PDB file of C-alpha atoms and ligand atoms in Angstrom:
ATOM      1  CA  UNK A   1      37.602  33.413 148.707  1.00  0.00           C
ATOM      2  CA  UNK A   2      36.345  36.918 147.909  1.00  0.00           C
ATOM      3  CA  UNK A   3      35.996  39.297 150.822  1.00  0.00           C
ATOM      4  CA  UNK A   4      33.547  41.558 148.972  1.00  0.00           C
ATOM      5  CA  UNK A   5      30.245  41.908 150.845  1.00  0.00           C
ATOM      6  CA  UNK A   6      28.614  44.598 148.695  1.00  0.00           C
ATOM      7  CA  UNK A   7      29.333  44.932 144.996  1.00  0.00           C
ATOM      8  CA  UNK A   8      27.965  47.692 142.786  1.00  0.00           C
ATOM      9  CA  UNK A   9      28.933  47.370 139.126  1.00  0.00           C
ATOM     10  CA  UNK A  10      27.945  49.415 136.074  1.00  0.00           C
ATOM     11  CA  UNK A  11      24.828  50.681 137.819  1.00  0.00           C
ATOM     12  CA  UNK A  12      22.626  53.088 135.876  1.00  0.00           C
ATOM     13  CA  UNK A  13      19.170  54.246 136.877  1.00  0.00           C
ATOM     14  CA  UNK A  14      16.389  56.607 135.773  1.00  0.00           C
ATOM     15  CA  UNK A  15      13.034  57.163 137.429  1.00  0.00           C
ATOM     16  CA  UNK A  16      10.230  56.581 134.902  1.00  0.00           C
ATOM     17  CA  UNK A  17      10.742  58.781 131.838  1.00  0.00           C
ATOM     18  CA  UNK A  18      12.912  61.181 133.843  1.00  0.00           C
ATOM     19  CA  UNK A  19      16.555  61.981 133.186  1.00  0.00           C
ATOM     20  CA  UNK A  20      19.182  59.511 134.312  1.00  0.00           C
ATOM     21  CA  UNK A  21      20.038  59.900 138.026  1.00  0.00           C
ATOM     22  CA  UNK A  22      22.768  57.260 138.485  1.00  0.00           C
ATOM     23  CA  UNK A  23      25.586  56.948 135.962  1.00  0.00           C
ATOM     24  CA  UNK A  24      27.697  53.815 135.724  1.00  0.00           C
ATOM     25  CA  UNK A  25      28.473  53.404 139.442  1.00  0.00           C
ATOM     26  CA  UNK A  26      31.200  50.958 140.425  1.00  0.00           C
ATOM     27  CA  UNK A  27      32.385  50.329 143.971  1.00  0.00           C
ATOM     28  CA  UNK A  28      32.765  47.547 146.509  1.00  0.00           C
ATOM     29  CA  UNK A  29      32.641  47.253 150.292  1.00  0.00           C
ATOM     30  CA  UNK A  30      34.581  44.444 151.952  1.00  0.00           C
ATOM     31  CA  UNK A  31      33.580  42.462 155.019  1.00  0.00           C
ATOM     32  CA  UNK A  32      34.759  44.381 158.089  1.00  0.00           C
ATOM     33  CA  UNK A  33      34.973  47.655 156.166  1.00  0.00           C
ATOM     34  CA  UNK A  34      33.091  50.865 156.869  1.00  0.00           C
ATOM     35  CA  UNK A  35      32.352  52.797 153.689  1.00  0.00           C
ATOM     36  CA  UNK A  36      31.228  56.404 153.965  1.00  0.00           C
ATOM     37  CA  UNK A  37      28.999  57.593 151.145  1.00  0.00           C
ATOM     38  CA  UNK A  38      29.388  61.337 150.763  1.00  0.00           C
ATOM     39  CA  UNK A  39      27.358  63.512 148.445  1.00  0.00           C
ATOM     40  CA  UNK A  40      25.411  66.759 148.494  1.00  0.00           C
ATOM     41  CA  UNK A  41      21.623  66.804 148.173  1.00  0.00           C
ATOM     42  CA  UNK A  42      20.553  65.316 144.889  1.00  0.00           C
ATOM     43  CA  UNK A  43      23.757  63.270 144.472  1.00  0.00           C
ATOM     44  CA  UNK A  44      21.757  60.029 144.276  1.00  0.00           C
ATOM     45  CA  UNK A  45      22.496  58.496 147.698  1.00  0.00           C
ATOM     46  CA  UNK A  46      18.856  57.735 148.520  1.00  0.00           C
ATOM     47  CA  UNK A  47      18.268  56.383 145.035  1.00  0.00           C
ATOM     48  CA  UNK A  48      21.232  54.048 145.450  1.00  0.00           C
ATOM     49  CA  UNK A  49      19.862  52.878 148.816  1.00  0.00           C
ATOM     50  CA  UNK A  50      16.439  52.325 147.239  1.00  0.00           C
ATOM     51  CA  UNK A  51      18.041  50.077 144.624  1.00  0.00           C
ATOM     52  CA  UNK A  52      20.104  48.110 147.158  1.00  0.00           C
ATOM     53  CA  UNK A  53      16.984  47.543 149.291  1.00  0.00           C
ATOM     54  CA  UNK A  54      14.993  46.729 146.127  1.00  0.00           C
ATOM     55  CA  UNK A  55      12.424  49.434 146.618  1.00  0.00           C
ATOM     56  CA  UNK A  56      13.125  50.139 142.942  1.00  0.00           C
ATOM     57  CA  UNK A  57      14.541  47.743 140.385  1.00  0.00           C
ATOM     58  CA  UNK A  58      17.494  48.633 138.198  1.00  0.00           C
ATOM     59  CA  UNK A  59      17.633  47.645 134.537  1.00  0.00           C
ATOM     60  CA  UNK A  60      21.341  48.126 133.963  1.00  0.00           C
ATOM     61  CA  UNK A  61      24.240  47.013 136.101  1.00  0.00           C
ATOM     62  CA  UNK A  62      24.650  44.687 139.040  1.00  0.00           C
ATOM     63  CA  UNK A  63      24.176  44.758 142.800  1.00  0.00           C
ATOM     64  CA  UNK A  64      25.442  41.803 144.808  1.00  0.00           C
ATOM     65  CA  UNK A  65      25.102  41.195 148.546  1.00  0.00           C
ATOM     66  CA  UNK A  66      27.431  38.526 149.983  1.00  0.00           C
ATOM     67  CA  UNK A  67      27.913  37.281 146.422  1.00  0.00           C
ATOM     68  CA  UNK A  68      24.169  37.002 145.648  1.00  0.00           C
ATOM     69  CA  UNK A  69      22.735  39.091 142.823  1.00  0.00           C
ATOM     70  CA  UNK A  70      19.706  40.988 144.170  1.00  0.00           C
ATOM     71  CA  UNK A  71      17.809  40.463 140.928  1.00  0.00           C
ATOM     72  CA  UNK A  72      18.648  36.834 140.323  1.00  0.00           C
ATOM     73  CA  UNK A  73      18.520  35.607 143.952  1.00  0.00           C
ATOM     74  CA  UNK A  74      16.637  38.339 145.815  1.00  0.00           C
ATOM     75  CA  UNK A  75      15.697  36.343 148.916  1.00  0.00           C
ATOM     76  CA  UNK A  76      19.211  35.075 149.514  1.00  0.00           C
ATOM     77  CA  UNK A  77      20.709  38.496 148.754  1.00  0.00           C
ATOM     78  CA  UNK A  78      18.320  40.501 150.941  1.00  0.00           C
ATOM     79  CA  UNK A  79      18.759  38.006 153.777  1.00  0.00           C
ATOM     80  CA  UNK A  80      22.276  39.411 154.034  1.00  0.00           C
ATOM     81  CA  UNK A  81      21.103  43.009 154.357  1.00  0.00           C
ATOM     82  CA  UNK A  82      20.307  45.117 157.430  1.00  0.00           C
ATOM     83  CA  UNK A  83      18.976  48.659 157.017  1.00  0.00           C
ATOM     84  CA  UNK A  84      18.539  51.691 159.242  1.00  0.00           C
ATOM     85  CA  UNK A  85      16.445  54.310 157.461  1.00  0.00           C
ATOM     86  CA  UNK A  86      16.729  58.009 158.071  1.00  0.00           C
ATOM     87  CA  UNK A  87      13.239  58.263 159.563  1.00  0.00           C
ATOM     88  CA  UNK A  88      12.743  56.260 162.722  1.00  0.00           C
ATOM     89  CA  UNK A  89      10.460  53.261 162.287  1.00  0.00           C
ATOM     90  CA  UNK A  90      10.184  52.093 165.910  1.00  0.00           C
ATOM     91  CA  UNK A  91       6.823  51.851 167.650  1.00  0.00           C
ATOM     92  CA  UNK A  92       7.193  54.494 170.360  1.00  0.00           C
ATOM     93  CA  UNK A  93       4.591  52.898 172.648  1.00  0.00           C
ATOM     94  CA  UNK A  94       6.268  49.488 172.778  1.00  0.00           C
ATOM     95  CA  UNK A  95       9.307  48.633 174.886  1.00  0.00           C
ATOM     96  CA  UNK A  96      12.725  48.131 173.326  1.00  0.00           C
ATOM     97  CA  UNK A  97      12.334  44.370 173.623  1.00  0.00           C
ATOM     98  CA  UNK A  98       8.779  44.343 172.250  1.00  0.00           C
ATOM     99  CA  UNK A  99       9.907  46.310 169.199  1.00  0.00           C
ATOM    100  CA  UNK A 100      12.627  43.780 168.470  1.00  0.00           C
ATOM    101  CA  UNK A 101      10.388  40.775 169.109  1.00  0.00           C
ATOM    102  CA  UNK A 102       7.735  42.212 166.830  1.00  0.00           C
ATOM    103  CA  UNK A 103      10.302  42.732 164.068  1.00  0.00           C
ATOM    104  CA  UNK A 104      11.708  39.218 164.558  1.00  0.00           C
ATOM    105  CA  UNK A 105       8.191  37.759 164.247  1.00  0.00           C
ATOM    106  CA  UNK A 106       7.613  39.717 161.030  1.00  0.00           C
ATOM    107  CA  UNK A 107      10.789  38.179 159.667  1.00  0.00           C
ATOM    108  CA  UNK A 108       9.551  34.709 160.556  1.00  0.00           C
ATOM    109  CA  UNK A 109      12.081  34.214 163.383  1.00  0.00           C
ATOM    110  CA  UNK A 110      10.919  31.921 166.172  1.00  0.00           C
ATOM    111  CA  UNK A 111      10.887  33.223 169.792  1.00  0.00           C
ATOM    112  CA  UNK A 112      13.548  30.641 170.628  1.00  0.00           C
ATOM    113  CA  UNK A 113      15.855  32.029 167.963  1.00  0.00           C
ATOM    114  CA  UNK A 114      14.891  35.660 168.452  1.00  0.00           C
ATOM    115  CA  UNK A 115      15.462  35.975 172.223  1.00  0.00           C
ATOM    116  CA  UNK A 116      19.216  35.235 172.240  1.00  0.00           C
ATOM    117  CA  UNK A 117      19.678  37.298 169.048  1.00  0.00           C
ATOM    118  CA  UNK A 118      17.910  40.260 170.687  1.00  0.00           C
ATOM    119  CA  UNK A 119      19.978  39.906 173.856  1.00  0.00           C
ATOM    120  CA  UNK A 120      23.236  39.699 171.921  1.00  0.00           C
ATOM    121  CA  UNK A 121      22.574  42.789 169.807  1.00  0.00           C
ATOM    122  CA  UNK A 122      21.246  44.897 172.689  1.00  0.00           C
ATOM    123  CA  UNK A 123      24.284  43.972 174.761  1.00  0.00           C
ATOM    124  CA  UNK A 124      26.618  44.920 171.912  1.00  0.00           C
ATOM    125  CA  UNK A 125      24.975  48.331 171.705  1.00  0.00           C
ATOM    126  CA  UNK A 126      24.828  48.869 175.468  1.00  0.00           C
ATOM    127  CA  UNK A 127      20.999  48.780 175.538  1.00  0.00           C
ATOM    128  CA  UNK A 128      20.233  45.445 177.194  1.00  0.00           C
ATOM    129  CA  UNK A 129      19.663  46.989 180.643  1.00  0.00           C
ATOM    130  CA  UNK A 130      17.051  49.253 179.082  1.00  0.00           C
ATOM    131  CA  UNK A 131      15.134  46.539 177.261  1.00  0.00           C
ATOM    132  CA  UNK A 132      11.924  46.958 179.298  1.00  0.00           C
ATOM    133  CA  UNK A 133      11.728  50.723 178.756  1.00  0.00           C
ATOM    134  CA  UNK A 134       9.154  52.176 176.408  1.00  0.00           C
ATOM    135  CA  UNK A 135      10.925  53.627 173.345  1.00  0.00           C
ATOM    136  CA  UNK A 136       9.182  57.003 173.793  1.00  0.00           C
ATOM    137  CA  UNK A 137      11.221  57.475 176.993  1.00  0.00           C
ATOM    138  CA  UNK A 138      14.561  57.028 175.204  1.00  0.00           C
ATOM    139  CA  UNK A 139      16.591  59.877 173.744  1.00  0.00           C
ATOM    140  CA  UNK A 140      17.326  60.023 170.010  1.00  0.00           C
ATOM    141  CA  UNK A 141      20.729  58.361 170.300  1.00  0.00           C
ATOM    142  CA  UNK A 142      19.363  55.403 172.236  1.00  0.00           C
ATOM    143  CA  UNK A 143      16.470  54.988 169.795  1.00  0.00           C
ATOM    144  CA  UNK A 144      19.048  54.837 166.994  1.00  0.00           C
ATOM    145  CA  UNK A 145      20.954  52.130 168.834  1.00  0.00           C
ATOM    146  CA  UNK A 146      17.765  50.089 169.119  1.00  0.00           C
ATOM    147  CA  UNK A 147      17.233  50.460 165.377  1.00  0.00           C
ATOM    148  CA  UNK A 148      20.784  49.307 164.686  1.00  0.00           C
ATOM    149  CA  UNK A 149      20.309  46.312 167.014  1.00  0.00           C
ATOM    150  CA  UNK A 150      17.088  45.495 165.147  1.00  0.00           C
ATOM    151  CA  UNK A 151      18.848  45.697 161.767  1.00  0.00           C
ATOM    152  CA  UNK A 152      21.542  43.270 162.965  1.00  0.00           C
ATOM    153  CA  UNK A 153      19.376  40.599 164.630  1.00  0.00           C
ATOM    154  CA  UNK A 154      19.485  38.282 161.630  1.00  0.00           C
ATOM    155  CA  UNK A 155      23.282  38.684 161.348  1.00  0.00           C
ATOM    156  CA  UNK A 156      23.464  40.379 157.954  1.00  0.00           C
ATOM    157  CA  UNK A 157      26.731  40.757 156.032  1.00  0.00           C
ATOM    158  CA  UNK A 158      25.949  44.324 154.978  1.00  0.00           C
ATOM    159  CA  UNK A 159      24.471  47.187 157.015  1.00  0.00           C
ATOM    160  CA  UNK A 160      23.068  50.273 155.274  1.00  0.00           C
ATOM    161  CA  UNK A 161      22.749  53.424 157.333  1.00  0.00           C
ATOM    162  CA  UNK A 162      21.024  56.449 155.828  1.00  0.00           C
ATOM    163  CA  UNK A 163      22.241  59.510 157.747  1.00  0.00           C
ATOM    164  CA  UNK A 164      21.661  57.821 161.117  1.00  0.00           C
ATOM    165  CA  UNK A 165      23.037  60.667 163.234  1.00  0.00           C
ATOM    166  CA  UNK A 166      20.911  63.498 161.827  1.00  0.00           C
ATOM    167  CA  UNK A 167      19.296  65.441 164.671  1.00  0.00           C
ATOM    168  CA  UNK A 168      21.401  63.837 167.429  1.00  0.00           C
ATOM    169  CA  UNK A 169      23.486  65.804 169.931  1.00  0.00           C
ATOM    170  CA  UNK A 170      27.275  65.527 169.683  1.00  0.00           C
ATOM    171  CA  UNK A 171      27.844  62.871 172.419  1.00  0.00           C
ATOM    172  CA  UNK A 172      25.060  60.655 171.001  1.00  0.00           C
ATOM    173  CA  UNK A 173      26.492  61.064 167.510  1.00  0.00           C
ATOM    174  CA  UNK A 174      29.979  60.135 168.642  1.00  0.00           C
ATOM    175  CA  UNK A 175      28.665  57.088 170.487  1.00  0.00           C
ATOM    176  CA  UNK A 176      26.827  55.833 167.372  1.00  0.00           C
ATOM    177  CA  UNK A 177      29.864  56.442 165.158  1.00  0.00           C
ATOM    178  CA  UNK A 178      32.082  54.498 167.571  1.00  0.00           C
ATOM    179  CA  UNK A 179      29.611  51.655 168.005  1.00  0.00           C
ATOM    180  CA  UNK A 180      29.169  51.161 164.283  1.00  0.00           C
ATOM    181  CA  UNK A 181      32.905  51.154 163.619  1.00  0.00           C
ATOM    182  CA  UNK A 182      33.384  48.648 166.418  1.00  0.00           C
ATOM    183  CA  UNK A 183      30.579  46.430 165.106  1.00  0.00           C
ATOM    184  CA  UNK A 184      32.024  46.538 161.638  1.00  0.00           C
ATOM    185  CA  UNK A 185      35.477  45.492 162.830  1.00  0.00           C
ATOM    186  CA  UNK A 186      34.448  42.883 165.399  1.00  0.00           C
ATOM    187  CA  UNK A 187      31.550  41.389 163.463  1.00  0.00           C
ATOM    188  CA  UNK A 188      33.174  41.328 160.047  1.00  0.00           C
ATOM    189  CA  UNK A 189      30.299  43.514 158.891  1.00  0.00           C
ATOM    190  CA  UNK A 190      30.378  45.673 155.750  1.00  0.00           C
ATOM    191  CA  UNK A 191      28.824  49.067 156.444  1.00  0.00           C
ATOM    192  CA  UNK A 192      27.600  51.600 153.889  1.00  0.00           C
ATOM    193  CA  UNK A 193      26.982  54.863 155.755  1.00  0.00           C
ATOM    194  CA  UNK A 194      25.473  57.883 153.996  1.00  0.00           C
ATOM    195  CA  UNK A 195      26.357  61.141 155.705  1.00  0.00           C
ATOM    196  CA  UNK A 196      27.397  64.692 154.989  1.00  0.00           C
ATOM    197  CA  UNK A 197      29.293  65.056 158.275  1.00  0.00           C
ATOM    198  CA  UNK A 198      33.040  64.793 157.687  1.00  0.00           C
ATOM    199  CA  UNK A 199      33.841  64.319 161.375  1.00  0.00           C
ATOM    200  CA  UNK A 200      32.112  60.937 161.261  1.00  0.00           C
ATOM    201  CA  UNK A 201      34.867  59.542 159.040  1.00  0.00           C
ATOM    202  CA  UNK A 202      37.750  57.472 160.421  1.00  0.00           C
ATOM    203  CA  UNK A 203      41.102  57.385 158.620  1.00  0.00           C
ATOM    204  CA  UNK A 204      40.630  53.632 158.064  1.00  0.00           C
ATOM    205  CA  UNK A 205      37.233  54.075 156.363  1.00  0.00           C
ATOM    206  CA  UNK A 206      36.671  53.772 152.656  1.00  0.00           C
ATOM    207  CA  UNK A 207      35.100  56.925 151.208  1.00  0.00           C
ATOM    208  CA  UNK A 208      32.913  57.111 148.117  1.00  0.00           C
ATOM    209  CA  UNK A 209      32.088  60.601 146.871  1.00  0.00           C
ATOM    210  CA  UNK A 210      29.047  61.030 144.632  1.00  0.00           C
ATOM    211  CA  UNK A 211      27.858  64.120 142.785  1.00  0.00           C
ATOM    212  CA  UNK A 212      24.950  64.346 140.335  1.00  0.00           C
ATOM    213  CA  UNK A 213      24.689  60.569 140.171  1.00  0.00           C
ATOM    214  CA  UNK A 214      28.341  60.063 139.285  1.00  0.00           C
ATOM    215  CA  UNK A 215      31.110  58.575 141.396  1.00  0.00           C
ATOM    216  CA  UNK A 216      33.711  61.317 141.733  1.00  0.00           C
ATOM    217  CA  UNK A 217      36.339  59.606 143.909  1.00  0.00           C
ATOM    218  CA  UNK A 218      36.818  56.554 146.113  1.00  0.00           C
ATOM    219  CA  UNK A 219      39.439  55.201 148.486  1.00  0.00           C
ATOM    220  CA  UNK A 220      40.820  55.953 151.926  1.00  0.00           C
ATOM    221  CA  UNK A 221      40.641  59.549 153.092  1.00  0.00           C
ATOM    222  CA  UNK A 222      44.259  60.162 152.053  1.00  0.00           C
ATOM    223  CA  UNK A 223      43.528  58.767 148.550  1.00  0.00           C
ATOM    224  CA  UNK A 224      40.454  60.947 148.091  1.00  0.00           C
ATOM    225  CA  UNK A 225      42.338  64.053 149.238  1.00  0.00           C
ATOM    226  CA  UNK A 226      45.093  63.202 146.755  1.00  0.00           C
ATOM    227  CA  UNK A 227      42.654  62.472 143.906  1.00  0.00           C
ATOM    228  CA  UNK A 228      41.031  65.883 144.467  1.00  0.00           C
ATOM    229  CA  UNK A 229      44.425  67.608 144.862  1.00  0.00           C
ATOM    230  CA  UNK A 230      43.094  69.075 148.071  1.00  0.00           C
ATOM    231  CA  UNK A 231      44.409  70.030 151.507  1.00  0.00           C
ATOM    232  CA  UNK A 232      41.936  68.076 153.615  1.00  0.00           C
ATOM    233  CA  UNK A 233      38.723  66.073 153.261  1.00  0.00           C
ATOM    234  CA  UNK A 234      36.421  69.129 153.543  1.00  0.00           C
ATOM    235  CA  UNK A 235      38.347  70.827 150.772  1.00  0.00           C
ATOM    236  CA  UNK A 236      38.348  67.601 148.705  1.00  0.00           C
ATOM    237  CA  UNK A 237      34.568  67.240 149.079  1.00  0.00           C
ATOM    238  CA  UNK A 238      34.072  70.858 148.017  1.00  0.00           C
ATOM    239  CA  UNK A 239      36.295  70.486 144.951  1.00  0.00           C
ATOM    240  CA  UNK A 240      34.730  67.173 143.882  1.00  0.00           C
ATOM    241  CA  UNK A 241      31.150  68.418 144.206  1.00  0.00           C
ATOM    242  CA  UNK A 242      31.448  71.919 142.758  1.00  0.00           C
ATOM    243  CA  UNK A 243      32.590  71.157 139.233  1.00  0.00           C
TER     244      UNK A 243
HETATM  245  P1  ADP B   1      20.315  62.327 147.629  1.00  0.00           P
HETATM  246  O1  ADP B   1      19.762  61.247 148.484  1.00  0.00           O
HETATM  247  O2  ADP B   1      21.789  62.231 147.440  1.00  0.00           O
HETATM  248  O3  ADP B   1      19.892  63.700 148.090  1.00  0.00           O
HETATM  249  P2  ADP B   1      18.385  61.447 145.637  1.00  0.00           P
HETATM  250  O4  ADP B   1      18.661  60.027 145.332  1.00  0.00           O
HETATM  251  O5  ADP B   1      17.263  61.756 146.571  1.00  0.00           O
HETATM  252  O6  ADP B   1      19.729  62.161 146.142  1.00  0.00           O
HETATM  253  O7  ADP B   1      18.111  62.217 144.281  1.00  0.00           O
HETATM  254  C1  ADP B   1      18.882  62.033 143.090  1.00  0.00           C
HETATM  255  C2  ADP B   1      18.100  62.634 141.919  1.00  0.00           C
HETATM  256  O8  ADP B   1      16.939  61.838 141.685  1.00  0.00           O
HETATM  257  C3  ADP B   1      17.612  64.066 142.162  1.00  0.00           C
HETATM  258  O9  ADP B   1      17.736  64.770 140.946  1.00  0.00           O
HETATM  259  C4  ADP B   1      16.167  63.877 142.540  1.00  0.00           C
HETATM  260  O10 ADP B   1      15.399  64.994 142.151  1.00  0.00           O
HETATM  261  C5  ADP B   1      15.759  62.642 141.729  1.00  0.00           C
HETATM  262  N1  ADP B   1      14.716  61.852 142.387  1.00  0.00           N
HETATM  263  C6  ADP B   1      14.778  61.327 143.634  1.00  0.00           C
HETATM  264  N2  ADP B   1      13.660  60.622 143.910  1.00  0.00           N
HETATM  265  C7  ADP B   1      12.872  60.695 142.793  1.00  0.00           C
HETATM  266  C8  ADP B   1      11.597  60.152 142.437  1.00  0.00           C
HETATM  267  N3  ADP B   1      10.898  59.396 143.268  1.00  0.00           N
HETATM  268  N4  ADP B   1      11.125  60.435 141.200  1.00  0.00           N
HETATM  269  C9  ADP B   1      11.837  61.183 140.329  1.00  0.00           C
HETATM  270  N5  ADP B   1      13.041  61.709 140.605  1.00  0.00           N
HETATM  271  C10 ADP B   1      13.562  61.480 141.820  1.00  0.00           C
END
């Protein structure tokens, strides 16, 4: 059986009547794999996320989640997706638990199903003890953890994270990076993580480098460094995105 959780194949995209912004993208993320999407501003990372979440529809190419084509079987496909957007979308005046219950209700999850799912995810992220606190009282790192727990309540196969550590202090950032890698490994979860921070990458991660809508390199860190004929990943990123 295929282990591919996210498949992007031959993906092209243009915003209405504008020039093409994604050019023939091909890459895959396996179950249990963390894939770091690197690219400077304007590379097309947000556009790619908008297509995977179906905010926009693509006309050429294929996106599959857990084997389901997002155009042919959108409900099944999107049922396998969890997303953490760059801007926080929690209600600051509700408690951690109320935020998650509210989200579960919006997704049509019964209380009976939601309560253990909420407990499990908050425990995984070390936030269960803080479930009755109002989100406004939490620091940025803890709010992020709540958002990740919320994205995982329905047990998706693929988790998209759009620069989730922006604005966090170093210890909070490190904690999120560690948690997500752990979740990916333990939960057999495929993660697609957009960032521009090289220190968030683990040697075991897959890296996809995008520039001007084109995929410039992909593979483990060592492969990408080799492909770019560079000394290290910072140097490789510079070379791949300044041509
Ligand atoms: P990134 O997230 O990597 O910074 P984006 O996906 O935001 O890149 O942008 C890729 C390209 O698409 C850029 O040239 C940007 O100007 C263009 N673009 C992004 N959003 C829109 C939009 N809503 N309408 C038209 N062009 C857009």
